[in-house]
Amino acid sequence: MPLIYFNNLLSIEQPDFDLAGLYRVIAISNDNSQVALAPINIKTKSESNQEEKDKTKFRGISTIRKIEMSVLQTLEDQGYLHEVELIQDPILSRHSGYLKKTEKEIYEYRLKLMKPLFSYKNLAKSIFSESGIGKYVAQAKNKFGCSRTLIYRLFGLLCVYGFVDSSLSPMLYKCGAPGIRRPCDDKRKKSGRKTNGERLGLIDENPQRGITEQDQKRMLELYKKIAKPGMSDRQLYNQIITTLFVKQYTQTRDGLIPVIPPKGTFPNYSQFLNTINYGIKKVDSLLLFTTEGHHNRNFRGLKGKAWQNVAGPGHIYAIDSTIADVFLRSSVNRAWVAGRPIVYIMVDVWSTAIVGFYVCWTGPSWAMAKVALFTTCANRQLLSSLWGFDDQLWLDPIPTLPFEWLCDRGEYLSIAASQTALKTMFSLAYNPSRRPDLKGLVEVLHRIAKDSQYAFVPGAIDARRKELELRGKGKNEAMLTLPEYVKYLTIIFNNYNMTSDRSYRLDADMLADSVDPTPSGLWAWGHKNYLGYR
């Protein structure tokens, strides 16, 4: 018979015959006189409600039907025996490489238990013996220390899903995974493990009730309304319980005092946390407990890169100033501690190269910012003679004035700055207030410079460790003068321009031209290919 072969699915449709049903062929006798069929139960609509109510689990195969080959031949001739086409769910045929660690351990253990039965010769011999697979079950129990129930259950899985490795894959997704809501209703009791008292048969005077869909909806709505920065989960829980579940109040001289209902008649703290954690997304929860500005500066998702909307090098420079975390001594008399200088840094946004910097004693002002801009495009021999050492902060070609200057709304938002921009033909672009993240590149370079000098430069401090500055430790260790510190920064910034990895910026054209993946390499390539502004 062409339909009778190992692992095939057959359907017997004769209604008045006791063999009617769905079967899997699991073995054929040596003389082809008998066929071992495993019955497979099918879920029907009439049984679905009962199954949901009783929560019945798959119990495996109870009996193997050994049918004469001649009987099956007669059924086929009469048109009652048909082959069944099986459409496999992808999750039932997952490769072992897609299993998680826990699933893979269970899967490999099951394979080890059932490995002999994957051999058709061993399977057919066991099925048509007097003891059936009982002999193999006893051997596996003694060898691996497992229960007989486990072996029969795994054998049932093979009969239902087929004699292939993937049939033994654990279906942990059916075990009530986290994130699946299980609200209580008229048909469903409270989910979760039993309490120790319930296991011992003790009677709880105030049993904890479950969470209904209405409870979840009301708590989530109120939580979103009252949650604000500074409030703890415990405070929110107390306020929600008082608002939603308290029905009685006591009138006193001090006002109304809520009467808390009996324990167990309202959601407990664990149920509240579970509802909130699974009912509100992490991003939405973050927005509830912070201000919009703080979220935009520190938690918002990155929408792109700063250089993506810039045409090339020289189009936009970003400038920022900070107080250096280092104490310097006077160039006139080294016995004098002069204090901490102001450092201006200018960065080309497209290539991320440092195009200029300036160190001064005067606080942030437009007068000093203008000098910092001058050092960007000034003659290098002039700067070397002024500072007293060879200026090594070279880029090829030498930077000029930018098309646009990106700056804060500080000393740059002034009439003098606007007049300078008009005279020198560049545009001023201002960031919104309290949004340093919009020019984060230059902010990060300040941090890089401070972190680099902290362990090596005498007198350097960490501003995030205020106690060092309060004790005066940095002042006592100060050794460098202003020109010496400028020379040190020249080395740091030159090293950044020449060695920082920018390989992620290279596109097909850059790779074809063998561009050096550094800020200076991008700067030179952009001007070479007429993308730069001068």
PDB file of C-alpha atoms in Angstrom, residues 290-422:
ATOM      1  CA  THR A 290      11.414  63.452  34.395  1.00  0.00           C
ATOM      2  CA  THR A 291      11.045  66.799  32.725  1.00  0.00           C
ATOM      3  CA  GLU A 292      10.897  67.188  28.971  1.00  0.00           C
ATOM      4  CA  GLY A 293      14.195  69.042  28.841  1.00  0.00           C
ATOM      5  CA  HIS A 294      16.030  66.475  30.945  1.00  0.00           C
ATOM      6  CA  HIS A 295      14.619  63.683  28.783  1.00  0.00           C
ATOM      7  CA  ASN A 296      15.693  65.399  25.558  1.00  0.00           C
ATOM      8  CA  ARG A 297      19.213  65.969  26.887  1.00  0.00           C
ATOM      9  CA  ASN A 298      19.885  62.578  28.429  1.00  0.00           C
ATOM     10  CA  PHE A 299      17.338  59.910  27.474  1.00  0.00           C
ATOM     11  CA  ARG A 300      15.913  60.633  24.040  1.00  0.00           C
ATOM     12  CA  GLY A 301      16.622  58.205  21.251  1.00  0.00           C
ATOM     13  CA  LEU A 302      19.307  59.276  18.812  1.00  0.00           C
ATOM     14  CA  LYS A 303      17.641  60.363  15.586  1.00  0.00           C
ATOM     15  CA  GLY A 304      20.855  60.706  13.603  1.00  0.00           C
ATOM     16  CA  LYS A 305      24.375  62.094  13.569  1.00  0.00           C
ATOM     17  CA  ALA A 306      25.360  65.758  13.677  1.00  0.00           C
ATOM     18  CA  TRP A 307      27.401  65.462  10.455  1.00  0.00           C
ATOM     19  CA  GLN A 308      24.607  63.919   8.380  1.00  0.00           C
ATOM     20  CA  ASN A 309      23.105  67.270   7.328  1.00  0.00           C
ATOM     21  CA  VAL A 310      26.436  69.015   6.760  1.00  0.00           C
ATOM     22  CA  ALA A 311      27.721  69.324   3.166  1.00  0.00           C
ATOM     23  CA  GLY A 312      31.426  69.002   3.965  1.00  0.00           C
ATOM     24  CA  PRO A 313      34.380  70.288   6.014  1.00  0.00           C
ATOM     25  CA  GLY A 314      34.446  73.971   6.848  1.00  0.00           C
ATOM     26  CA  HIS A 315      30.691  74.456   6.591  1.00  0.00           C
ATOM     27  CA  ILE A 316      29.899  74.362  10.330  1.00  0.00           C
ATOM     28  CA  TYR A 317      32.214  74.893  13.281  1.00  0.00           C
ATOM     29  CA  ALA A 318      31.000  74.249  16.837  1.00  0.00           C
ATOM     30  CA  ILE A 319      32.560  76.214  19.689  1.00  0.00           C
ATOM     31  CA  ASP A 320      32.387  75.788  23.432  1.00  0.00           C
ATOM     32  CA  SER A 321      34.326  77.038  26.441  1.00  0.00           C
ATOM     33  CA  THR A 322      34.944  75.533  29.848  1.00  0.00           C
ATOM     34  CA  ILE A 323      37.051  76.044  32.938  1.00  0.00           C
ATOM     35  CA  ALA A 324      40.013  73.676  32.734  1.00  0.00           C
ATOM     36  CA  ASP A 325      40.353  71.152  35.540  1.00  0.00           C
ATOM     37  CA  VAL A 326      43.944  72.110  36.244  1.00  0.00           C
ATOM     38  CA  PHE A 327      45.727  74.763  38.320  1.00  0.00           C
ATOM     39  CA  LEU A 328      48.501  76.743  36.607  1.00  0.00           C
ATOM     40  CA  ARG A 329      51.323  78.876  37.921  1.00  0.00           C
ATOM     41  CA  SER A 330      52.260  82.379  36.868  1.00  0.00           C
ATOM     42  CA  SER A 331      54.753  82.833  34.005  1.00  0.00           C
ATOM     43  CA  VAL A 332      56.159  85.826  35.873  1.00  0.00           C
ATOM     44  CA  ASN A 333      56.823  84.031  39.171  1.00  0.00           C
ATOM     45  CA  ARG A 334      56.278  80.275  39.489  1.00  0.00           C
ATOM     46  CA  ALA A 335      55.717  80.692  43.218  1.00  0.00           C
ATOM     47  CA  TRP A 336      52.334  82.200  42.401  1.00  0.00           C
ATOM     48  CA  VAL A 337      49.389  79.927  41.681  1.00  0.00           C
ATOM     49  CA  ALA A 338      47.472  81.791  38.997  1.00  0.00           C
ATOM     50  CA  GLY A 339      44.340  79.628  39.044  1.00  0.00           C
ATOM     51  CA  ARG A 340      42.346  77.663  36.472  1.00  0.00           C
ATOM     52  CA  PRO A 341      42.259  78.912  32.847  1.00  0.00           C
ATOM     53  CA  ILE A 342      39.412  79.094  30.339  1.00  0.00           C
ATOM     54  CA  VAL A 343      39.716  76.764  27.320  1.00  0.00           C
ATOM     55  CA  TYR A 344      37.905  77.402  24.013  1.00  0.00           C
ATOM     56  CA  ILE A 345      37.681  74.548  21.514  1.00  0.00           C
ATOM     57  CA  MET A 346      36.426  74.761  17.922  1.00  0.00           C
ATOM     58  CA  VAL A 347      35.484  71.590  16.039  1.00  0.00           C
ATOM     59  CA  ASP A 348      34.531  71.019  12.427  1.00  0.00           C
ATOM     60  CA  VAL A 349      31.213  69.160  12.612  1.00  0.00           C
ATOM     61  CA  TRP A 350      31.582  67.209   9.340  1.00  0.00           C
ATOM     62  CA  SER A 351      35.083  65.800   9.881  1.00  0.00           C
ATOM     63  CA  THR A 352      35.067  66.037  13.731  1.00  0.00           C
ATOM     64  CA  ALA A 353      38.569  67.583  13.515  1.00  0.00           C
ATOM     65  CA  ILE A 354      39.683  70.192  16.046  1.00  0.00           C
ATOM     66  CA  VAL A 355      40.381  73.245  13.894  1.00  0.00           C
ATOM     67  CA  GLY A 356      41.482  75.551  16.688  1.00  0.00           C
ATOM     68  CA  PHE A 357      41.631  76.238  20.418  1.00  0.00           C
ATOM     69  CA  TYR A 358      42.509  79.053  22.736  1.00  0.00           C
ATOM     70  CA  VAL A 359      43.487  79.233  26.415  1.00  0.00           C
ATOM     71  CA  CYS A 360      43.087  82.457  28.399  1.00  0.00           C
ATOM     72  CA  TRP A 361      42.612  83.786  31.922  1.00  0.00           C
ATOM     73  CA  THR A 362      39.611  86.017  31.234  1.00  0.00           C
ATOM     74  CA  GLY A 363      36.172  84.558  31.883  1.00  0.00           C
ATOM     75  CA  PRO A 364      33.944  83.595  28.966  1.00  0.00           C
ATOM     76  CA  SER A 365      33.284  86.721  26.886  1.00  0.00           C
ATOM     77  CA  TRP A 366      32.907  87.694  23.267  1.00  0.00           C
ATOM     78  CA  ALA A 367      36.337  89.371  23.318  1.00  0.00           C
ATOM     79  CA  MET A 368      37.993  86.041  24.100  1.00  0.00           C
ATOM     80  CA  ALA A 369      35.687  84.069  21.780  1.00  0.00           C
ATOM     81  CA  LYS A 370      36.701  86.388  18.930  1.00  0.00           C
ATOM     82  CA  VAL A 371      40.372  85.713  19.624  1.00  0.00           C
ATOM     83  CA  ALA A 372      39.616  81.970  19.680  1.00  0.00           C
ATOM     84  CA  LEU A 373      38.022  82.272  16.237  1.00  0.00           C
ATOM     85  CA  PHE A 374      41.054  84.215  15.055  1.00  0.00           C
ATOM     86  CA  THR A 375      43.417  81.387  16.087  1.00  0.00           C
ATOM     87  CA  THR A 376      41.498  79.026  13.825  1.00  0.00           C
ATOM     88  CA  CYS A 377      42.545  80.727  10.619  1.00  0.00           C
ATOM     89  CA  ALA A 378      45.603  82.741  11.722  1.00  0.00           C
ATOM     90  CA  ASN A 379      49.066  82.259  10.255  1.00  0.00           C
ATOM     91  CA  ARG A 380      50.706  79.299  11.999  1.00  0.00           C
ATOM     92  CA  GLN A 381      54.120  80.957  12.146  1.00  0.00           C
ATOM     93  CA  LEU A 382      52.508  83.890  13.957  1.00  0.00           C
ATOM     94  CA  LEU A 383      50.920  81.618  16.531  1.00  0.00           C
ATOM     95  CA  SER A 384      54.176  79.712  17.009  1.00  0.00           C
ATOM     96  CA  SER A 385      56.077  82.928  17.679  1.00  0.00           C
ATOM     97  CA  LEU A 386      53.429  84.193  20.103  1.00  0.00           C
ATOM     98  CA  TRP A 387      53.319  80.987  22.165  1.00  0.00           C
ATOM     99  CA  GLY A 388      57.050  80.349  21.982  1.00  0.00           C
ATOM    100  CA  PHE A 389      56.929  76.854  20.452  1.00  0.00           C
ATOM    101  CA  ASP A 390      56.225  75.240  17.092  1.00  0.00           C
ATOM    102  CA  ASP A 391      52.479  74.954  16.562  1.00  0.00           C
ATOM    103  CA  GLN A 392      51.832  71.351  15.511  1.00  0.00           C
ATOM    104  CA  LEU A 393      48.034  71.556  15.164  1.00  0.00           C
ATOM    105  CA  TRP A 394      48.220  71.334  11.388  1.00  0.00           C
ATOM    106  CA  LEU A 395      45.431  70.340   9.053  1.00  0.00           C
ATOM    107  CA  ASP A 396      45.767  70.167   5.292  1.00  0.00           C
ATOM    108  CA  PRO A 397      44.530  72.567   4.022  1.00  0.00           C
ATOM    109  CA  ILE A 398      44.769  75.090   6.866  1.00  0.00           C
ATOM    110  CA  PRO A 399      41.308  75.959   8.304  1.00  0.00           C
ATOM    111  CA  THR A 400      39.620  79.223   7.371  1.00  0.00           C
ATOM    112  CA  LEU A 401      36.482  80.958   8.613  1.00  0.00           C
ATOM    113  CA  PRO A 402      33.408  78.704   8.485  1.00  0.00           C
ATOM    114  CA  PHE A 403      30.130  79.237   6.676  1.00  0.00           C
ATOM    115  CA  GLU A 404      28.241  78.815   9.971  1.00  0.00           C
ATOM    116  CA  TRP A 405      29.277  79.023  13.599  1.00  0.00           C
ATOM    117  CA  LEU A 406      27.302  76.825  16.050  1.00  0.00           C
ATOM    118  CA  CYS A 407      27.379  78.249  19.567  1.00  0.00           C
ATOM    119  CA  ASP A 408      25.471  78.712  22.816  1.00  0.00           C
ATOM    120  CA  ARG A 409      23.219  81.593  23.738  1.00  0.00           C
ATOM    121  CA  GLY A 410      25.893  83.134  25.972  1.00  0.00           C
ATOM    122  CA  GLU A 411      28.557  85.642  24.999  1.00  0.00           C
ATOM    123  CA  TYR A 412      27.791  84.883  21.335  1.00  0.00           C
ATOM    124  CA  LEU A 413      24.264  86.350  21.555  1.00  0.00           C
ATOM    125  CA  SER A 414      25.377  89.976  21.457  1.00  0.00           C
ATOM    126  CA  ILE A 415      25.498  92.947  19.119  1.00  0.00           C
ATOM    127  CA  ALA A 416      29.300  92.726  18.930  1.00  0.00           C
ATOM    128  CA  ALA A 417      29.123  89.098  17.818  1.00  0.00           C
ATOM    129  CA  SER A 418      26.524  89.919  15.153  1.00  0.00           C
ATOM    130  CA  GLN A 419      28.654  92.803  13.816  1.00  0.00           C
ATOM    131  CA  THR A 420      31.703  90.547  13.612  1.00  0.00           C
ATOM    132  CA  ALA A 421      29.701  87.927  11.733  1.00  0.00           C
ATOM    133  CA  LEU A 422      28.492  90.525   9.227  1.00  0.00           C
TER     134      LEU A 422
END
